[in-house]
Each structure stands twice: as structure tokens, then as C-alpha cells.
Short mmCIF file of C-alpha atoms and ligand atoms in Angstrom, two decimals:
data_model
loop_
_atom_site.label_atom_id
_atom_site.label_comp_id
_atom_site.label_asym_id
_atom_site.label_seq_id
_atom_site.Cartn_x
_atom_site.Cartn_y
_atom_site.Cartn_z
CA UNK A 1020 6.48 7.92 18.15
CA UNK A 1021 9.57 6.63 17.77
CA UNK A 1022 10.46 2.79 17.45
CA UNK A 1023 12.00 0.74 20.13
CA UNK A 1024 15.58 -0.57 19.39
CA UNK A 1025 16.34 -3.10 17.15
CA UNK A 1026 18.94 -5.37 15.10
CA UNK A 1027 18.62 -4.77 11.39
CA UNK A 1028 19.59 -7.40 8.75
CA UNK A 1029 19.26 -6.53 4.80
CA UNK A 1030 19.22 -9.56 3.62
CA UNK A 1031 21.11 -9.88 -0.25
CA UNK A 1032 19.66 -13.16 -0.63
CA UNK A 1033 16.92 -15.77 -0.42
CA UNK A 1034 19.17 -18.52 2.05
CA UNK A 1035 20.55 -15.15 3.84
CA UNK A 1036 16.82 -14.19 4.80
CA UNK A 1037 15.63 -17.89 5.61
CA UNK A 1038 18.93 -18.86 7.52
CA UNK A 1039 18.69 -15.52 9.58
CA UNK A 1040 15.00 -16.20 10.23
CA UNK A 1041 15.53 -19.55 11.24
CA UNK A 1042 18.05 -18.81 13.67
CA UNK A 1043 15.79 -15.91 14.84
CA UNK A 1044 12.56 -17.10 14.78
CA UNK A 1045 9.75 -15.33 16.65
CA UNK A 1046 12.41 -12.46 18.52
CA UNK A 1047 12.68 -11.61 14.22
CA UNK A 1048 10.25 -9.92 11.94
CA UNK A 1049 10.18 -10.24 8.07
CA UNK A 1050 10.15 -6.29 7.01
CA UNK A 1051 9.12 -6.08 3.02
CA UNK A 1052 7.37 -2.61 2.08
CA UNK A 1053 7.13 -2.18 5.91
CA UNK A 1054 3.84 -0.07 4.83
CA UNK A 1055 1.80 -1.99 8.29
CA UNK A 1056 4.92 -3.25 10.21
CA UNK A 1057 6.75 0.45 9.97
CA UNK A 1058 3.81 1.95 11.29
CA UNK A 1059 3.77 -0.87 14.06
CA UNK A 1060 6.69 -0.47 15.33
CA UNK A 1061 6.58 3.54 15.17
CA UNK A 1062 3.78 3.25 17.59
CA UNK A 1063 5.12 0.62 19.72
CA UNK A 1064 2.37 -1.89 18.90
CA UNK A 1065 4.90 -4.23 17.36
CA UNK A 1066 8.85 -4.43 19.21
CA UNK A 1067 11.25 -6.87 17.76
CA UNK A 1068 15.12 -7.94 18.54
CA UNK A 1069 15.48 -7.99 14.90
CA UNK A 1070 14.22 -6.85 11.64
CA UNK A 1071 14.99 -9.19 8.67
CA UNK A 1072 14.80 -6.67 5.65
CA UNK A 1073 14.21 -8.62 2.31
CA UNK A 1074 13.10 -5.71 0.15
CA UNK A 1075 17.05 -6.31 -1.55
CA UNK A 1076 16.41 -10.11 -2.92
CA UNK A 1077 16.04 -9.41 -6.50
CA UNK A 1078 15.05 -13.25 -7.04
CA UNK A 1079 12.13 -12.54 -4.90
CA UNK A 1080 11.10 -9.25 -7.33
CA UNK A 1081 8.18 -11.12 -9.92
CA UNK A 1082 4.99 -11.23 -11.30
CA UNK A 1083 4.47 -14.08 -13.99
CA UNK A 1084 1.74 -16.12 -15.04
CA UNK A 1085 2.13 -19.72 -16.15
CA UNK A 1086 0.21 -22.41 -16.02
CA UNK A 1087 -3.55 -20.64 -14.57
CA UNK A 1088 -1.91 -19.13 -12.18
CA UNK A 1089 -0.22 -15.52 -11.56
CA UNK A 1090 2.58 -15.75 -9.27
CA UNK A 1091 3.40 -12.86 -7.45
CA UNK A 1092 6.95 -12.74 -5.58
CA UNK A 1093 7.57 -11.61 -1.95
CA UNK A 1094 8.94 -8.38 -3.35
CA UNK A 1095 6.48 -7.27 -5.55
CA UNK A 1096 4.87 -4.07 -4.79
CA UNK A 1097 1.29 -3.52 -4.84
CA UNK A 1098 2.25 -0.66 -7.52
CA UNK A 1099 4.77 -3.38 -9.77
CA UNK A 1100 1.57 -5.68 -9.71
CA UNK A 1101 -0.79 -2.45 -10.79
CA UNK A 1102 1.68 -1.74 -13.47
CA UNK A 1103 1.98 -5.28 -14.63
CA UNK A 1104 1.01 -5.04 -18.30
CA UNK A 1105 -1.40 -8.30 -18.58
CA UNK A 1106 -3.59 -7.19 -15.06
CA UNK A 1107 -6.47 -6.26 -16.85
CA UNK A 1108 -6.54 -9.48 -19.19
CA UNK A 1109 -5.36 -12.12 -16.71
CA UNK A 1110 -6.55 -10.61 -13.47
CA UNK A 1111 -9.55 -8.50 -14.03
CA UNK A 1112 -10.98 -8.43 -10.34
CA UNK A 1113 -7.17 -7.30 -8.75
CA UNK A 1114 -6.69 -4.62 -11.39
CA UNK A 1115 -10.02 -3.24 -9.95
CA UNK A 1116 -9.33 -3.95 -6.41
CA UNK A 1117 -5.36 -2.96 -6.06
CA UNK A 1118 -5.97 1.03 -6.98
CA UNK A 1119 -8.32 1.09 -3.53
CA UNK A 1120 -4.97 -0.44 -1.45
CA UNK A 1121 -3.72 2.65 0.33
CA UNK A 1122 -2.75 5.55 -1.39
CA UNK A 1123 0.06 5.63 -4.40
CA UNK A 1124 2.79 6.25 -1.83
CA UNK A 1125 2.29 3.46 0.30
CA UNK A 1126 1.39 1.24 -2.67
CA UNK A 1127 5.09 1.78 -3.87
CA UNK A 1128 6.45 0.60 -0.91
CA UNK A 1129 3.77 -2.02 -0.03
CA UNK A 1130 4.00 -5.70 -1.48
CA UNK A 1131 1.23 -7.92 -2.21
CA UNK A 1132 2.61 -10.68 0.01
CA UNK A 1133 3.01 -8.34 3.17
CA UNK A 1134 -0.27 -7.54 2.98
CA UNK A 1135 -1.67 -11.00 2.80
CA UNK A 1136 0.73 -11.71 5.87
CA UNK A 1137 -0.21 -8.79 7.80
CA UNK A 1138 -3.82 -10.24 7.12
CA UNK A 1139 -6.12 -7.27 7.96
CA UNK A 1140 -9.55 -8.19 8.08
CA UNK A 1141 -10.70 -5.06 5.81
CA UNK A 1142 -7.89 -5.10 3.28
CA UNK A 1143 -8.21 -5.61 -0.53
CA UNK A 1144 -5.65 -8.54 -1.21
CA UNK A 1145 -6.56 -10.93 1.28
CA UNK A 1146 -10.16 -10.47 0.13
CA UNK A 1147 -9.16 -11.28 -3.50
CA UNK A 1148 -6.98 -14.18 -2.89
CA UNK A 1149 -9.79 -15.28 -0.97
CA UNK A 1150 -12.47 -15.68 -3.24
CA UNK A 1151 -10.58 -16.21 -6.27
CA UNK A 1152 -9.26 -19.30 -4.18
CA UNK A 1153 -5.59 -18.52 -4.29
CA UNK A 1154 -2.69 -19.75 -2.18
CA UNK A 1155 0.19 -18.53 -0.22
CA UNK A 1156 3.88 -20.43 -0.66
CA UNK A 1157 5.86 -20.78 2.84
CA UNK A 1158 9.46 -20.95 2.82
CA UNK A 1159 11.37 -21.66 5.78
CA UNK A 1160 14.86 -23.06 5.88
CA UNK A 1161 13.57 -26.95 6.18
CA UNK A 1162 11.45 -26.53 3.07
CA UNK A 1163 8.36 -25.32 1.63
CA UNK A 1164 4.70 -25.88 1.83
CA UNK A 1165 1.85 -24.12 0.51
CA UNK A 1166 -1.38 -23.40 1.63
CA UNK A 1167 -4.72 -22.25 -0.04
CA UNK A 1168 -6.07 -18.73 0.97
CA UNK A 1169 -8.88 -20.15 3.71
CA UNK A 1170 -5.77 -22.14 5.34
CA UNK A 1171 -3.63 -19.46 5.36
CA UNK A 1172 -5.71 -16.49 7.16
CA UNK A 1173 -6.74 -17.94 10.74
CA UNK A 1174 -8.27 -14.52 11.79
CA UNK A 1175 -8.25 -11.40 12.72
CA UNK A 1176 -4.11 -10.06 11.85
CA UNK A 1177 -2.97 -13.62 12.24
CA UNK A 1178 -2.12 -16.22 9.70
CA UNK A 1179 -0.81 -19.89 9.75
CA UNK A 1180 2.74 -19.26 8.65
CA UNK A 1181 5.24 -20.22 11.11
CA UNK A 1182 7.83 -17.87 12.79
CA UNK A 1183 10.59 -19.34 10.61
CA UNK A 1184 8.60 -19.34 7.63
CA UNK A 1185 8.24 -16.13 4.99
CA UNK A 1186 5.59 -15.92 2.42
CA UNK A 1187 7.61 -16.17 -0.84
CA UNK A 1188 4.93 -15.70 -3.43
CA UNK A 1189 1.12 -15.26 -3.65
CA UNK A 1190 -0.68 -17.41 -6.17
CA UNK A 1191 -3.78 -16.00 -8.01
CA UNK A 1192 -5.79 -17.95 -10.48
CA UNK A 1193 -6.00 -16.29 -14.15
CA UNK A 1194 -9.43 -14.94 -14.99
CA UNK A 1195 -11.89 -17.85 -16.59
CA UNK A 1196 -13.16 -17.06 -19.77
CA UNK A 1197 -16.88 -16.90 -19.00
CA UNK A 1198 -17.01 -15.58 -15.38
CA UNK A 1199 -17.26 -11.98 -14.94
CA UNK A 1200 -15.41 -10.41 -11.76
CA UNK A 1201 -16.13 -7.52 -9.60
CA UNK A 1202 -14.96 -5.51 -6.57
CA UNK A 1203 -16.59 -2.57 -4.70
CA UNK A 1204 -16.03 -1.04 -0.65
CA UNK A 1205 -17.28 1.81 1.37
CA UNK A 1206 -14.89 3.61 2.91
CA UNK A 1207 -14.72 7.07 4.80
CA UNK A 1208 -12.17 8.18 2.50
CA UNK A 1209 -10.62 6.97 -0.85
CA UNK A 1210 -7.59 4.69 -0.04
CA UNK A 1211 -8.69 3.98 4.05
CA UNK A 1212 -10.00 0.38 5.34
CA UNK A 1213 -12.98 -0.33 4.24
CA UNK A 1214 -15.95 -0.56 6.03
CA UNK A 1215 -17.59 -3.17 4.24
CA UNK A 1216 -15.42 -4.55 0.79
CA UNK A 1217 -16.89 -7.39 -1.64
CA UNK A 1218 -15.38 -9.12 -4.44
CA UNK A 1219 -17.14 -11.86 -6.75
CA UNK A 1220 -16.47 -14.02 -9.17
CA UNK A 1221 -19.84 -14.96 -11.03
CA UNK A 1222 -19.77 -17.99 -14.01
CA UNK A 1223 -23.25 -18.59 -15.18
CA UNK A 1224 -25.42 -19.50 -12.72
CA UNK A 1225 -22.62 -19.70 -10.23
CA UNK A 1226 -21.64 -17.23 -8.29
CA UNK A 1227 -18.77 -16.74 -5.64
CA UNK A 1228 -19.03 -13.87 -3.19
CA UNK A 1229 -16.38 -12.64 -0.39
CA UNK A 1230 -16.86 -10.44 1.83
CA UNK A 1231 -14.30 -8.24 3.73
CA UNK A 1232 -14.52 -5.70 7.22
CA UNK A 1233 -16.88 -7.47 8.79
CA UNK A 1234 -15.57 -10.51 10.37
CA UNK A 1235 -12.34 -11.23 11.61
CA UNK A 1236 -11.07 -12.62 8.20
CA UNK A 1237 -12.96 -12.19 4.74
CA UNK A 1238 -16.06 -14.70 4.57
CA UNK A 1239 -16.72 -16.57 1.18
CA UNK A 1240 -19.93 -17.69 0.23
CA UNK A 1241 -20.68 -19.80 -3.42
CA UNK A 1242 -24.34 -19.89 -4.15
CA UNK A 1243 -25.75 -21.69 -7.64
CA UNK A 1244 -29.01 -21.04 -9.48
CA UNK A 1245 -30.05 -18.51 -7.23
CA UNK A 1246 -33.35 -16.36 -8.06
CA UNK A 1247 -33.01 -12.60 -7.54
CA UNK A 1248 -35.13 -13.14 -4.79
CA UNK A 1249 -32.98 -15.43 -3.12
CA UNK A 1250 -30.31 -14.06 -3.82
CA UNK A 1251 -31.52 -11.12 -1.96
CA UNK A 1252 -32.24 -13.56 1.05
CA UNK A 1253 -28.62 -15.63 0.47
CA UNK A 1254 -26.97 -12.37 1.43
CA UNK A 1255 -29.38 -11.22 4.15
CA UNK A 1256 -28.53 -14.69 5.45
CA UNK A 1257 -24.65 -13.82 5.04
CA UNK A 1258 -24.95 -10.11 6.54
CA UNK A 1259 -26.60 -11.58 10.06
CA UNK A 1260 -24.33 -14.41 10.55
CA UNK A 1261 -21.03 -12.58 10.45
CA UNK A 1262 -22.61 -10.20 12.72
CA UNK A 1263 -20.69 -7.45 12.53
CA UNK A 1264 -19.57 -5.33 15.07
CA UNK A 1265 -20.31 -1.29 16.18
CA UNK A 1266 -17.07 1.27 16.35
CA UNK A 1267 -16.60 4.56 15.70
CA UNK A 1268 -16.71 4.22 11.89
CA UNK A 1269 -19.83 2.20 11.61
CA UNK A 1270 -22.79 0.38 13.24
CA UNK A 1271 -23.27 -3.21 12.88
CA UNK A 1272 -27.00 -2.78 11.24
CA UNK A 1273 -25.09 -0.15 8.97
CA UNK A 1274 -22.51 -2.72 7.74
CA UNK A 1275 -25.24 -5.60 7.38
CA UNK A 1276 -27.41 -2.71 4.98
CA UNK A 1277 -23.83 -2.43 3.00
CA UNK A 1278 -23.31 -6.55 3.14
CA UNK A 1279 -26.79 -6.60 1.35
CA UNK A 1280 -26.39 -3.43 -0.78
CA UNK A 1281 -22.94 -4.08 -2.31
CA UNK A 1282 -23.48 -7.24 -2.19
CA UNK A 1283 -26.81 -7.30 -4.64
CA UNK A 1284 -24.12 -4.61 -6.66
CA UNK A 1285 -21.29 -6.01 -6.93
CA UNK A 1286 -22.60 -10.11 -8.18
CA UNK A 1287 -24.48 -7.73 -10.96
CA UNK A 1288 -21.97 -6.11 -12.01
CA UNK A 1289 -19.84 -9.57 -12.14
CA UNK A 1290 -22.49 -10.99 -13.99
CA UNK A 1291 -22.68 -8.26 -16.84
CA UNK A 1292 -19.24 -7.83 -17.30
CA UNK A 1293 -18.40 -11.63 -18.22
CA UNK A 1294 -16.17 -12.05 -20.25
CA UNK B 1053 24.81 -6.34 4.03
CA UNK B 1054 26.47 -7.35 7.67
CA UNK B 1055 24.17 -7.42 10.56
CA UNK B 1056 23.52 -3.51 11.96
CA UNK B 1057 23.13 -3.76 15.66
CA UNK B 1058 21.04 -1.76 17.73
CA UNK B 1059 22.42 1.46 19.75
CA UNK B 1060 25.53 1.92 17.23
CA UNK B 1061 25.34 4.18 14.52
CA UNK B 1062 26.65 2.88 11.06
CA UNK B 1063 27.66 4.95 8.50
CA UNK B 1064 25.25 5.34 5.04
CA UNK B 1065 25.76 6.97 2.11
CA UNK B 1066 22.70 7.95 -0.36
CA UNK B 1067 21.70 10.78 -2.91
CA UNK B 1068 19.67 13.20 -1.66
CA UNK B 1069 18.62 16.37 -4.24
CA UNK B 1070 21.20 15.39 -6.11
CA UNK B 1071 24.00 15.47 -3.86
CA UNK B 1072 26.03 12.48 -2.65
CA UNK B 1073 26.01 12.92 1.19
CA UNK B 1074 27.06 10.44 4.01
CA UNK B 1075 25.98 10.16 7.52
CA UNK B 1076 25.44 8.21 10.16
CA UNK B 1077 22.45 6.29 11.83
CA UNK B 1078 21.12 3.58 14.14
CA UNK B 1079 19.40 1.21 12.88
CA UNK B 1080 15.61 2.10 14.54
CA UNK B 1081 16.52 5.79 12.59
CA UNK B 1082 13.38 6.82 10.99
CA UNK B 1083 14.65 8.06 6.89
CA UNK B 1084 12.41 11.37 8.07
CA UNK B 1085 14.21 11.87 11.53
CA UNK B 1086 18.14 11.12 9.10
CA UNK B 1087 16.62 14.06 6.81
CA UNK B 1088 15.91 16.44 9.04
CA UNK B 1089 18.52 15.88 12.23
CA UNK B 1090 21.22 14.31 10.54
CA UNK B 1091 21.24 16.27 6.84
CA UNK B 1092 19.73 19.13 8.87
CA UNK B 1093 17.58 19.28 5.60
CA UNK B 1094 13.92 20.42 7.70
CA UNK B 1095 11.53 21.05 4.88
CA UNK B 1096 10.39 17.41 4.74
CA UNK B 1097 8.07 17.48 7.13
CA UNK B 1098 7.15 15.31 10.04
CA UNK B 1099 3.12 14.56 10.89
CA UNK B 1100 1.64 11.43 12.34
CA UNK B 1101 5.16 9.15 11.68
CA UNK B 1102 2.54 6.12 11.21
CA UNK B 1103 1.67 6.65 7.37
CA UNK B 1104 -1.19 8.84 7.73
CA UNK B 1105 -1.24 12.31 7.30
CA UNK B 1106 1.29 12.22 4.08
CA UNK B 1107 3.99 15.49 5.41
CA UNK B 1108 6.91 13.43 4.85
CA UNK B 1109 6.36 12.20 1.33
CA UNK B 1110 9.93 11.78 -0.43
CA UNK B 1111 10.75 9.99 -3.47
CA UNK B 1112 12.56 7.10 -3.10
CA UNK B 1113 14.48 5.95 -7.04
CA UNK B 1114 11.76 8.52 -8.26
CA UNK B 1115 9.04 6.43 -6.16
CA UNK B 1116 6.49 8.87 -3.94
CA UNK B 1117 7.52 6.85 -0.84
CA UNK B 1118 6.65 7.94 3.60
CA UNK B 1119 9.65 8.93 4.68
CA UNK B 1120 8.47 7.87 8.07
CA UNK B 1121 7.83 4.27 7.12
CA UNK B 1122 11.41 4.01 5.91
CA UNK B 1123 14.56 3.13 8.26
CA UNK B 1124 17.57 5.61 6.81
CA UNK B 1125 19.54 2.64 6.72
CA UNK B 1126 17.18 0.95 4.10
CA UNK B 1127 17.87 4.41 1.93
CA UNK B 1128 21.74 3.45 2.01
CA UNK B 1129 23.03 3.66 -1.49
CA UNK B 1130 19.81 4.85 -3.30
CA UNK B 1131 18.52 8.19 -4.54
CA UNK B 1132 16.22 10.61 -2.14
CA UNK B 1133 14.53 13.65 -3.66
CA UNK B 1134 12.74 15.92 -1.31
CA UNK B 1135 10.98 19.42 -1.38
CA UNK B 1136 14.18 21.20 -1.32
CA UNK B 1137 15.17 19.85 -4.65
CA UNK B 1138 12.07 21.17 -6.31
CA UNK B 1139 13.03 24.86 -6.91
CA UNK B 1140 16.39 25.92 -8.80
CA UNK B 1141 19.24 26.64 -7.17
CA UNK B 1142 18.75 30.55 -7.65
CA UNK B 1143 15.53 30.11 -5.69
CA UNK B 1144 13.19 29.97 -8.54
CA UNK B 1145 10.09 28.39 -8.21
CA UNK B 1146 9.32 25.16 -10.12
CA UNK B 1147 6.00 25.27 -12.39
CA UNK B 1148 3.79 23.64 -9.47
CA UNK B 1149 5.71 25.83 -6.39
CA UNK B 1150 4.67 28.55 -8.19
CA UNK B 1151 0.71 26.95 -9.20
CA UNK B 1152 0.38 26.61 -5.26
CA UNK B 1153 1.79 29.78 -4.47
CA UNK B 1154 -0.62 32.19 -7.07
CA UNK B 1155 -3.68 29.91 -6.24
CA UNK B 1156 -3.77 29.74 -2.69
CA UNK B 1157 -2.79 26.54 -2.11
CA UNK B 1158 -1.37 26.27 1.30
CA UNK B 1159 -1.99 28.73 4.02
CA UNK B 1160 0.21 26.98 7.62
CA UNK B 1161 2.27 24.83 4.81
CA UNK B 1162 2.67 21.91 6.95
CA UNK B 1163 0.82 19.30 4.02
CA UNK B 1164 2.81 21.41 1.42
CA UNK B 1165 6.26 19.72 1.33
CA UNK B 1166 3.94 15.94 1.14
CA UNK B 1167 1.76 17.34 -1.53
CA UNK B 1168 4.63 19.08 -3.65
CA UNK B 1169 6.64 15.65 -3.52
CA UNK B 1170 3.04 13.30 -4.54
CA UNK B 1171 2.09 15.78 -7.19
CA UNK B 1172 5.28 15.79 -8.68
CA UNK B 1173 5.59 12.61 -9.32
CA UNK B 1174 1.70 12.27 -10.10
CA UNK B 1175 2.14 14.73 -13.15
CA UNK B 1176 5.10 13.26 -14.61
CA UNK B 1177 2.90 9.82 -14.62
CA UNK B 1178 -0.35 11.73 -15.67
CA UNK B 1179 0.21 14.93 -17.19
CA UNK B 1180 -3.09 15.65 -18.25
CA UNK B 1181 -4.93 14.61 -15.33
CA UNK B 1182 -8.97 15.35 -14.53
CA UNK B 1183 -10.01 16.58 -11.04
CA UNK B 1184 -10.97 13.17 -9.79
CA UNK B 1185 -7.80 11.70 -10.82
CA UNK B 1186 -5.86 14.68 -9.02
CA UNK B 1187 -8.15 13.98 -5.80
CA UNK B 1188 -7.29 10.32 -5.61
CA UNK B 1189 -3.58 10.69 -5.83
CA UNK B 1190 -3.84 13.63 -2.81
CA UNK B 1191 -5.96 10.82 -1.06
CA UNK B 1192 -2.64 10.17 0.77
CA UNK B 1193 -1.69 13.35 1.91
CA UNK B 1194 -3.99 15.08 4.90
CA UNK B 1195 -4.45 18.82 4.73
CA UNK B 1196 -6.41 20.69 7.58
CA UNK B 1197 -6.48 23.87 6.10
CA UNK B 1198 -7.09 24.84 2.63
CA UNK B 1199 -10.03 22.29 2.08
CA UNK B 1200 -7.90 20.60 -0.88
CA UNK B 1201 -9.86 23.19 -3.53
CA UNK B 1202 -7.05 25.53 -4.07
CA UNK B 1203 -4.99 21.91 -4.12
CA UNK B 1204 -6.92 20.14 -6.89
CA UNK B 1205 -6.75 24.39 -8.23
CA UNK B 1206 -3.39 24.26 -8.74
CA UNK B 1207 -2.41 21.05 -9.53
CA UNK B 1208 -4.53 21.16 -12.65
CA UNK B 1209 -2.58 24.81 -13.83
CA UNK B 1210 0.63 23.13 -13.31
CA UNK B 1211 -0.10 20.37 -15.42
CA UNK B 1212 -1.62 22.77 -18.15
CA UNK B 1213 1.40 24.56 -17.73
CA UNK B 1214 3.61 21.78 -17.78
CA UNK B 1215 2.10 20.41 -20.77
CA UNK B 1216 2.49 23.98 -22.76
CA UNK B 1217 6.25 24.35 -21.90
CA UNK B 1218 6.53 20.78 -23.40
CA UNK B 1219 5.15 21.61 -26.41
CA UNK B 1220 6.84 24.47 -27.11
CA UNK B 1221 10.06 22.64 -26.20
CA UNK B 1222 8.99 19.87 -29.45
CA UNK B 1223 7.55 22.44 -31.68
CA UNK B 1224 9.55 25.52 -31.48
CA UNK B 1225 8.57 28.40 -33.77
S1 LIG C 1457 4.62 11.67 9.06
FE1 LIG C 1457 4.79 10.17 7.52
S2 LIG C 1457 2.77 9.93 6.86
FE2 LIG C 1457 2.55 11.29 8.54
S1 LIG C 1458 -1.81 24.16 4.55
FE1 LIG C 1458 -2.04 23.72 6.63
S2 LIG C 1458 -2.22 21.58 6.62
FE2 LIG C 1458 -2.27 22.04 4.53
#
């Protein structure tokens, strides 16, 4: 389908995009890569009175790490991230995580804060940010604030930021020396939601699991000095109390059996490839 | 940029193949929909117009890029290269055009202008690509007839071929 009429504003600058936003508020919609909200609107399930572009704001165009933390600008494709020369050193679990985010054409449209915003319960970033404990920096005209990842998704395709706020950059911690990091999902086909995605972070006897598709937002768990065995119980204990939900892609006991599978998998592999 | 209201058409200006070409658009204009009923330029192709099936890949400053999740007036001013670019002006086929032609690789050739347009730009990235590699990058781009064999077939000729001509361009004897 088509979309439904609208205003369009390409913003040149930060103030341009906040100031129009402000003044706008929830008849606007921030459009970055566009990647979930083109699609939305194509098919009618989104309809605003105006689309705020800011894919022009150059100053919004970054990745750089300083200080422990990579900070990724509202701009910044999935792909710019991906080709970001240090991802493998300084971010270990996103360079294994971002090549599953859509296919290469969408990921060269698509920007890592967009799809934090657009806060699918399946997708890849909002899992990582999750259980690598990252945060999300709101802008709105009045001022910032910023909020870590578990404040900022509320659920299922809904966040806390406010109708005159954007997300201006995503904040990852850099990799620990000493904690390994690992990502795997099950999907139907390479580059679709998953089904069942987890990501961990595991530092000696410590170990930090997330899991994403199941519930309405990705669940973190941190367990320390598990035994195999309980470990084996720990995410047993995870898979049943998200519950998990039957559709056309899955059963529920099917995505528990993955919960506990990848699960077991994935805090392995985290553990063996320490660093 | 001043603020494009709805139901007018403004006027854009953009690069596609190559050529400098104006036209006009409202804002809700789908790049895809400027393409083909605008430019009258038809071989980019039109499929699910949510992101899905991968007909309407175009590249965008070189970028393999939905043409269906782009407004045309967010393509103002920039560069658009599409299937018709591919194959020289006297009609001759480019080194993958011809690769999908002798192996097969399309049979209704609605996928084929998506496919053309992801591999392209695939192969310049990765010109020595392995199967797997060549089946992740056509994860994007839906075909429901050849069974992606001839595809992946191909794709991997082209790049052997690709890879030849270079050589013999740096080492000629
Ligand atoms: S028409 Fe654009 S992806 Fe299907
Ligand atoms: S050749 Fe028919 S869809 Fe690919």
C-alpha cells in the first residue's frame, strides 16, 4: 500500500529537528533510516501529520568511544556501526549480533538508535544494549536526560521517551577485559525476527544472560557461581516464567526448548571465548 | 530544507544512472512509485512496498538501499543507480547480466532487477565471495522461482569473472 498523506520536514540541524518536534509533538514522527516506520506507514499501521526527517544532521552522524563507553549517534547506520574499525576489539558481542539485523539493504538505511526506539521485542540491538547495560540519551527542546536500557524499553514496541523527545545517541559499554561475550537466534530465515535471540556477557563465575522474542521486551537474568547443573535449571526457570506465546512461527514449548538450548550455548561459548 | 506540505508536489532534482533529471513529487511519494511513474524508468521493480521481498533494491550514494522504504523527496540532490544503468548504453550486458542470463538465473524476472542491484554492490565489497557469503547477502531479496541455485550459480561466475578481467587490466601481457 500506499502511505496516507503527510507534512515532511528534513531537518538540516539538531535545534531544527527538536524545535519542529516540540512544536509537533505526538501529530510528528522522528523518521531516521525509516527501515520499521517506512514500512509502517506503507501499510497504514502508523499515519502521521508530519514526518520530521533527521537522516541530514551531520552532527548527529558518530560512533566514538571514550571513556568505557561507545557512543553511537542518532544517525548512525546499523552498516556505519558494522564498518566501524574498532567493533571487534571494543564491542565484541554487537559485531556478532549487528550482521543478523535485517539484510545489508536495510542495514544501510537502518540506524542503531531507530531500532532501539522502534523497540521490537525480537530485535538484535535492544537485546544488546540490554544486557550489556547500556543507555539511551533523550533530547527534547527543554533539555536532556538519559536513561539506562531497562528504563528505556517499557514493552512490547513502546519505550519511555516522550513525544517531544528524540533518541540522540545509544551508549554501549566497551568490552571488559576478562568477560567473554556471545550472541546466537533462531530464525526462519537469515536476517528475519528471531524466534528466540540470546546474548551474554560471562566474567568468571558471573554470568549475564538476555533473552529476546519471547516476552514483550528482552528479559535479563545475572546468575553467579552457578553449577552446570543449575545452570541448566536457572534457565529452565527463565524459559517458564516469560512464558512465551504460540503463533504461526513457533509454539510456546518450542521457544522454551530454544530458551534452554541457546541458552546452555550461547553462556559456553561466552565463557570460552574470554578475552 | 523548508517544510513540504502534503497534497502539493515540490520539485526534486537527483542523479539517476548517471543522468541529472528533475521531477516532481508529494511528499508521501514512495522513491519506487518517482522511478517508475514519474522517470517512467519501470525496470525497478515493485513487490511487497513494506521491505520484504527485495524487487525494488536501488543504490542510494552507491548504498544497496529499498526503494520502497524511501520518500523521493529524501533522494533530492543525491545519486540513484538502478537496473537500467547496469548494461552499456549499446545494450551490452554487464559481467553479472550476462552470469544470470547463461546460468539460468531468473525465469518470470520479477526478483531480477533487486538481485542485480544487491549483487552488484555485494561483489564490489566482496569480490571473491564463498556460497554462504553470496546466500546471506541475497537473504534480502525473495525469489519464488528459480530456488536461488542458479542465483548463488551465477553470482559466483561473475565474481570469477570479474576478478579475471581485473587482473588482466593490472598485469597486461
Ligand atoms: S517492494 Fe520494496 S522490498 Fe518489496
Ligand atoms: S525469477 Fe521469478 S521471482 Fe525470481
Amino acid at each position: 500500500m500506499k502511505p496516507a498523506e503527510f507534512d515532511y520536514l528534513g531537518a538540516e540541524s539538531p535545534d531544527e529537528a527538536l524545535d519542529a518536534l516540540g512544536r509537533h509533538g505526538e501529530d510528528a514522527r522522528v523518521l531516521a533510516g525509516g527501515q520499521s516506520l517506512m514500512a509502517m506507514l506503507n501499510m497504514r499501521l502508523a499515519s502521521q501529520q508530519i514526518l520530521i526527517d533527521i537522516g541530514r544532521i551531520e552532527p548527529w552522524r558518530y560512533v566514538r568511544a571514550d571513556g568505557g563507553v561507545i557512543e553511537v549517534g542518532a544517525g548512525t547506520t546499523q552498516a556505519e556501526l558494522l564498518a566501524w574499525p574498532d567493533l571487534a576489539a571494543k564491542a565484541p558481542l554487537l559485531a556478532k549480533a549487528l550482521p543478523h539485523v535485517g539484510h545489508l539493504q536495510t542495514r544501510s538505511r537502518g540506524t542503531v538508535c531507530g531500532s532501539l526506539c522502534h523497540a521490537d521485542p525480537s530485535s538484535e540491538l535492544p537485546l544488546c544494549l540490554a544486557v550489556l547495560g547500556g543507555e539511551v540519551v533523550l533530547k527534547s527542546a527543554k533539555g536532556s536526560r538519559t536513561l539506562a536500557a531497562k528504563d528505556f524499553q517499557t514493552g512490547m514496541l513502546s519505550t519511555a521517551r516522550k513525544p517531544d523527545e528524540i533518541a540522540v545517541a545509544a551508549r554501549f559499554p566497551v568490552a571488559r577485559a576478562g568477560t567473554g561475550y556471545a550472541f546466537e537466534e533462531v530464525t526462519r530465515r537469515h536476517g528475519d525476527f528471531a524466534i528466540v535471540a540470546v546474548a551474554a556477557a560471562v566474567s568468571g563465575p558471573s554470568v549475564r544472560v538476555a533473552v529476546g522474542g519471547v516476552a514483550d521486551r528482552p528479559m535479563v537474568r545475572e546468575w553467579t557461581g552457578l553449577t552446570e547443573a543449575d545452570m541448566a535449571d536457572a534457565l529452565n526457570g527463565l524459559a517458564w516464567e516469560m512464558g512465551g506465546f504460540d503463533d504461526i512461527h513457533a509454539t510456546a514449548r518450542y521457544r522454551r526448548e530454544l530458551v534452554r538450548r541457546i541458552g546452555a550455548r550461547v553462556i559456553e561459548e561466552a565463557r570460552t571465548c574470554r578475552s | 530544507m523548508p517544510l513540504l506540505k502534503r497534497g502539493t508536489l515540490h520539485p526534486i532534482s537527483l542523479v539517476v544512472d548517471g543522468v541529472e533529471v528533475t521531477g516532481h513529487a508529494e511528499p508521501r511519494m514512495l522513491l519506487v512509485d518517482f522511478l517508475r511513474r514519474v522517470l517512467g524508468a519501470t525496470g525497478t521493480h515493485v513487490g511487497c512496498e513494506h521491505g520484504i521481498c527485495g524487487a525494488c533494491t536501488i543504490r542510494l550514494d552507491g548504498e544497496p538501499a529499498r526503494a520502497c522504504l524511501l520518500l523521493a523527496v529524501q533522494a533530492d540532490g543525491r545519486r540513484v543507480d538502478t537496473v537500467e544503468g547496469l548494461a552499456s548504453a549499446d545494450g551490452a550486458l554487464s559481467v553479472l547480466q550476462d552470469a544470470f542470463h547463461r546460468h539460468f538465473a531468473l525465469q518470470c524476472g520479477f526478483c531480477t532487477p533487486g538481485m542485480l542491484m544487491t549483487l552488484q554492490g555485494f561483489l564490489e565489497d566482496n569480490p571473491d565471495p564463498t556460497k554462504d557469503q553470496v546466500r546471506a547477502a541475497l537473504s534480502g531479496n525473495i525469489c519464488r522461482c528459480t530456488g536461488y541455485s542458479e542465483i548463488v550459480d551465477a553470482t559466483l561466475d561473475a565474481a570469477a569473472r570479474l576478478r579475471n578481467q581485473d587482473q588482466a587490466a593490472t598485469n597486461p601481457t
